XYZ file of C-alpha atoms in Angstrom:
347
model
C 24.899 133.635 67.374
C 28.069 135.619 67.576
C 29.762 136.973 70.683
C 32.560 139.457 71.175
C 34.194 138.948 74.519
C 31.399 138.547 77.087
C 28.793 140.419 75.033
C 26.516 139.109 72.333
C 26.534 140.842 69.008
C 23.662 143.243 68.464
C 22.618 141.149 65.468
C 23.887 137.952 63.790
C 23.179 137.082 60.153
C 23.948 133.753 58.445
C 25.499 134.297 54.993
C 26.694 130.849 53.898
C 28.135 127.607 55.166
C 31.446 129.405 55.579
C 30.379 132.917 56.508
C 28.369 134.674 59.237
C 27.939 138.411 59.617
C 27.368 140.022 63.042
C 27.049 143.569 64.340
C 29.381 144.096 67.271
C 28.291 145.950 70.382
C 30.137 148.965 71.762
C 33.154 148.371 73.950
C 36.341 149.834 75.350
C 38.270 146.726 76.190
C 41.502 145.826 74.402
C 41.793 142.504 72.523
C 38.785 140.143 72.792
C 37.776 136.585 71.886
C 35.232 136.044 69.117
C 32.761 133.217 69.632
C 30.146 131.633 67.351
C 27.352 129.218 68.260
C 25.464 127.176 65.634
C 22.847 124.952 67.144
C 24.616 122.886 69.783
C 28.039 123.528 68.272
C 30.336 126.350 69.430
C 33.676 127.680 68.252
C 35.902 130.623 69.110
C 38.966 132.557 68.005
C 41.214 134.221 70.553
C 42.519 137.774 70.090
C 40.171 138.154 67.183
C 38.907 141.665 67.769
C 40.127 144.834 69.470
C 38.632 148.258 70.130
C 40.398 151.555 69.501
C 42.686 152.733 72.306
C 41.812 155.766 74.360
C 43.653 158.806 72.998
C 43.926 162.273 74.563
C 44.640 165.026 72.060
C 44.048 168.327 73.894
C 43.566 169.747 77.388
C 41.857 173.090 77.787
C 44.215 174.348 80.530
C 47.924 173.502 80.622
C 48.918 175.445 83.745
C 46.931 175.727 86.939
C 47.274 177.195 90.379
C 48.333 174.813 93.113
C 44.858 174.925 94.716
C 42.601 171.889 94.561
C 39.133 171.427 92.991
C 40.163 172.883 89.637
C 38.062 171.618 86.675
C 39.621 170.844 83.283
C 38.269 169.410 80.013
C 39.921 166.757 77.850
C 39.371 166.071 74.181
C 40.299 162.913 72.302
C 38.815 159.698 70.974
C 37.510 156.303 72.129
C 36.327 157.594 75.516
C 33.323 155.262 75.272
C 29.712 155.646 74.170
C 28.318 155.643 77.681
C 29.604 156.566 81.101
C 31.565 153.419 81.802
C 34.120 153.178 84.584
C 35.950 156.229 83.306
C 38.688 157.544 85.535
C 41.371 160.174 85.056
C 44.557 160.929 86.946
C 47.241 163.627 87.069
C 50.642 162.109 87.667
C 50.142 159.383 90.269
C 47.057 160.992 91.829
C 43.477 160.334 90.747
C 41.293 163.340 90.027
C 38.720 164.225 92.667
C 35.953 163.492 90.164
C 35.706 162.320 86.536
C 32.637 163.007 84.377
C 32.131 161.359 80.979
C 30.525 163.651 78.405
C 30.897 161.868 75.066
C 33.131 159.535 73.108
C 35.460 162.503 72.540
C 35.097 164.619 75.692
C 35.547 164.200 79.412
C 35.846 166.515 82.410
C 37.752 165.995 85.631
C 38.427 167.956 88.815
C 42.106 168.255 89.732
C 43.666 167.937 93.146
C 46.234 170.398 94.491
C 49.865 169.656 93.764
C 53.363 171.141 93.928
C 55.065 169.005 91.329
C 56.339 170.277 88.005
C 55.071 168.913 84.692
C 52.784 165.903 84.964
C 51.258 163.200 82.795
C 47.499 163.124 82.284
C 46.002 159.647 81.979
C 42.498 158.374 81.254
C 41.076 154.901 81.783
C 37.801 153.853 80.201
C 36.820 150.279 80.904
C 39.889 148.157 80.205
C 41.412 150.671 77.784
C 43.716 153.496 78.818
C 45.596 156.369 77.247
C 47.833 159.157 78.433
C 49.330 162.487 77.441
C 52.812 163.384 78.674
C 53.661 166.877 79.924
C 49.987 167.688 79.865
C 49.711 169.744 83.060
C 51.861 171.915 85.271
C 51.251 173.869 88.469
C 52.343 177.372 89.361
C 55.738 177.530 91.071
C 56.230 178.900 94.567
C 57.839 182.294 95.146
C 59.494 184.082 98.081
C 58.969 187.847 98.268
C 60.008 188.847 101.791
C 61.872 187.738 104.925
C 61.444 189.191 108.417
C 63.636 189.742 110.332
C 66.649 189.717 108.032
C 69.426 190.329 110.563
C 69.826 187.634 113.204
C 71.885 186.986 116.297
C 74.701 184.528 115.664
C 73.398 182.271 118.455
C 70.577 181.077 116.179
C 67.158 179.674 117.177
C 65.534 182.849 115.840
C 61.996 182.742 114.427
C 61.849 184.095 110.868
C 58.669 184.628 108.831
C 58.904 184.053 105.080
C 56.235 185.648 102.901
C 55.462 184.769 99.298
C 52.930 183.063 97.063
C 51.787 179.516 96.296
C 53.212 178.183 99.564
C 50.544 175.495 99.905
C 47.080 174.961 101.351
C 48.197 172.684 104.182
C 51.276 171.329 105.918
C 52.779 169.864 102.748
C 56.385 168.972 103.618
C 57.825 172.498 103.412
C 61.568 172.746 104.007
C 63.685 175.862 104.372
C 67.425 176.432 104.195
C 69.673 179.352 105.033
C 72.878 179.114 103.054
C 73.979 175.462 103.018
C 72.240 174.596 106.315
C 68.683 173.391 106.870
C 66.644 175.383 109.363
C 65.960 173.843 112.764
C 62.183 173.693 112.159
C 59.759 174.802 109.442
C 56.096 175.495 110.159
C 53.554 176.175 107.409
C 51.285 179.108 108.307
C 49.252 179.908 105.182
C 49.406 179.963 101.398
C 51.486 183.150 101.675
C 53.581 182.597 104.814
C 55.940 180.024 106.321
C 57.595 180.363 109.734
C 61.001 178.817 110.338
C 63.540 178.580 113.140
C 66.966 179.551 111.801
C 70.099 177.966 113.268
C 73.249 179.738 114.368
C 75.659 181.204 111.892
C 78.463 183.681 111.336
C 78.284 184.384 107.605
C 77.736 187.894 106.315
C 74.957 187.446 103.726
C 73.189 184.203 102.897
C 70.626 182.854 100.431
C 67.285 181.562 101.757
C 65.526 178.692 100.006
C 62.053 177.161 100.359
C 61.190 173.694 99.042
C 57.586 172.555 98.725
C 56.984 169.215 97.040
C 59.093 169.385 93.868
C 59.044 173.195 93.778
C 61.970 175.336 94.969
C 62.236 179.101 95.373
C 65.202 181.095 96.666
C 65.986 184.667 97.667
C 69.542 185.951 97.580
C 71.025 188.158 100.321
C 68.045 187.277 102.504
C 69.694 186.643 105.884
C 72.637 188.264 107.671
C 74.082 187.542 111.091
C 75.315 190.071 113.627
C 79.014 190.724 113.153
C 81.432 190.013 115.948
C 82.199 192.883 118.333
C 85.632 192.881 119.967
C 86.700 194.821 123.048
C 89.503 194.664 125.597
C 88.335 196.073 128.938
C 90.952 197.663 131.159
C 90.584 194.787 133.590
C 92.125 192.425 131.030
C 95.815 192.243 130.163
C 96.473 194.843 127.418
C 100.273 194.884 127.764
C 102.206 191.652 127.203
C 105.897 190.666 127.253
C 107.652 190.541 123.891
C 108.505 186.874 124.431
C 104.889 185.940 123.675
C 103.120 182.787 124.927
C 100.966 184.887 127.243
C 97.261 184.073 127.643
C 95.092 187.023 126.611
C 91.308 187.067 126.853
C 89.440 188.883 124.072
C 85.940 189.870 125.175
C 83.038 191.014 123.034
C 79.791 189.732 121.568
C 78.745 187.606 118.627
C 81.822 185.408 118.952
C 79.908 182.218 118.179
C 77.736 179.687 119.959
C 80.396 176.973 119.869
C 83.995 176.395 118.871
C 83.458 177.475 115.273
C 86.863 178.219 113.747
C 87.500 181.178 116.035
C 90.914 182.722 115.276
C 92.615 185.674 116.936
C 95.378 187.850 115.525
C 97.678 190.404 117.081
C 98.903 192.854 114.521
C 99.910 190.868 111.425
C 100.606 187.641 113.342
C 98.187 184.884 114.318
C 98.106 183.937 117.959
C 99.988 180.780 118.845
C 96.646 179.239 119.859
C 93.014 180.403 119.970
C 90.466 178.861 122.308
C 86.767 179.736 122.117
C 85.176 180.076 125.566
C 81.721 181.561 124.990
C 79.713 183.882 122.742
C 81.425 186.769 124.521
C 84.937 185.465 125.122
C 87.885 184.009 123.167
C 91.240 183.253 124.761
C 94.442 183.307 122.763
C 98.131 182.724 123.360
C 100.010 185.791 122.170
C 102.882 185.455 119.739
C 106.278 187.087 120.262
C 106.612 190.712 119.208
C 108.436 193.959 119.783
C 106.112 196.394 118.110
C 104.446 199.017 120.247
C 100.676 199.170 119.972
C 98.985 196.628 117.693
C 95.465 195.789 116.522
C 93.665 192.699 117.898
C 91.329 190.913 115.466
C 88.988 187.940 115.797
C 87.619 185.852 112.925
C 84.548 183.678 113.567
C 83.310 181.805 110.523
C 83.035 184.499 107.837
C 82.698 187.332 110.373
C 85.762 189.477 111.095
C 86.086 192.217 113.705
C 89.072 194.044 115.136
C 89.997 196.672 117.710
C 92.790 199.126 117.021
C 95.463 200.102 119.587
C 94.255 197.384 121.904
C 97.494 195.591 122.787
C 101.115 196.605 123.306
C 104.386 194.809 123.972
C 106.445 195.772 127.030
C 109.899 197.304 126.463
C 111.971 198.259 129.533
C 115.616 199.454 129.743
C 117.134 198.781 133.179
C 120.918 199.379 132.940
C 123.784 200.494 130.708
C 127.206 198.819 130.940
C 130.150 201.170 130.176
C 128.180 204.340 130.360
C 131.288 206.466 129.651
C 133.040 206.040 126.314
C 135.771 207.759 124.418
C 135.068 210.478 121.904
C 136.593 208.415 119.119
C 133.525 206.104 119.100
C 133.512 202.443 118.018
C 133.118 201.403 121.666
C 130.926 198.406 122.611
C 128.096 199.392 124.944
C 125.651 196.861 126.444
C 122.053 197.906 127.057
C 120.137 195.679 129.509
C 116.413 195.479 130.029
C 113.250 193.492 129.250
C 111.092 193.035 126.211
C 113.947 193.368 123.744
C 112.627 190.502 121.595
C 112.943 186.740 121.471
C 115.050 186.624 118.285
C 117.306 188.780 116.096
C 114.939 191.394 114.765
C 115.509 194.890 113.446
C 117.051 196.221 116.678
C 118.906 199.527 116.524
C 120.666 201.449 119.263
């Protein structure tokens, strides 16, 4: 009697003292031992016989929607002559169900996924085969954002609409510009709700990540620009010597000390100190110009108010008020606000 692995041959035929012919049974295992029994004597040869490896040649569908329970058909060879322990997998995930049809055909039901291109593998008994880049899933897309203009304080709920955004809470992540959103909540296959953090940029890109898929939308989010005002109750006239504390009031000036800078005319303030979303205090620089513009920069947002600040200039006395008609007489003009250094002063 002859045996291949653990199975007896279908038939064994003695040929001569040095030869025996046997008909092997079907199998899907790799390399097997061959055994022969003659009377009470037995002998064997290791790694004597092997069956053809499982090979996948074609798949009927190469791209599928992300939804689960999608059937596909595989064609190849050495899938087995009966429904053995045949299993198939996409990537690292087993199919929901695998159905053997013939030695060259098999069907399986896919699970939902958000990865890119995946390997398809098939195991039949102890033999396995695979096909690289066999399957891919539709990518996600973002079509709309509401609302698009947000308060700079952040913590604003934004709804993102699109397609292929998942069938369940599947690790969605959203970003506005370079910053991750505070929270992201999956709503449906076409909508994701997110809580956007504070910001002061003019126009930002919004991105959604789901599994290995990423989709972005440019110019999706803008923040309210800063609004600057100087009420009459605040100091709008300062000495030319500078170093005077001036409070700039408004709105959208930031939710924290976020690179808030104030300018008076063409000169930066000596120091700028953020106080609140509606107030920035600065230390005025020296100047002798009349009325100047006050500007505030917060992040990428810039706002200014024209004719909002002036420097005081007062003449109090004139020494040697009477001079000869010949001219070239030194006259001293006294007062305040005449400047803290030699500037373009003309009498």
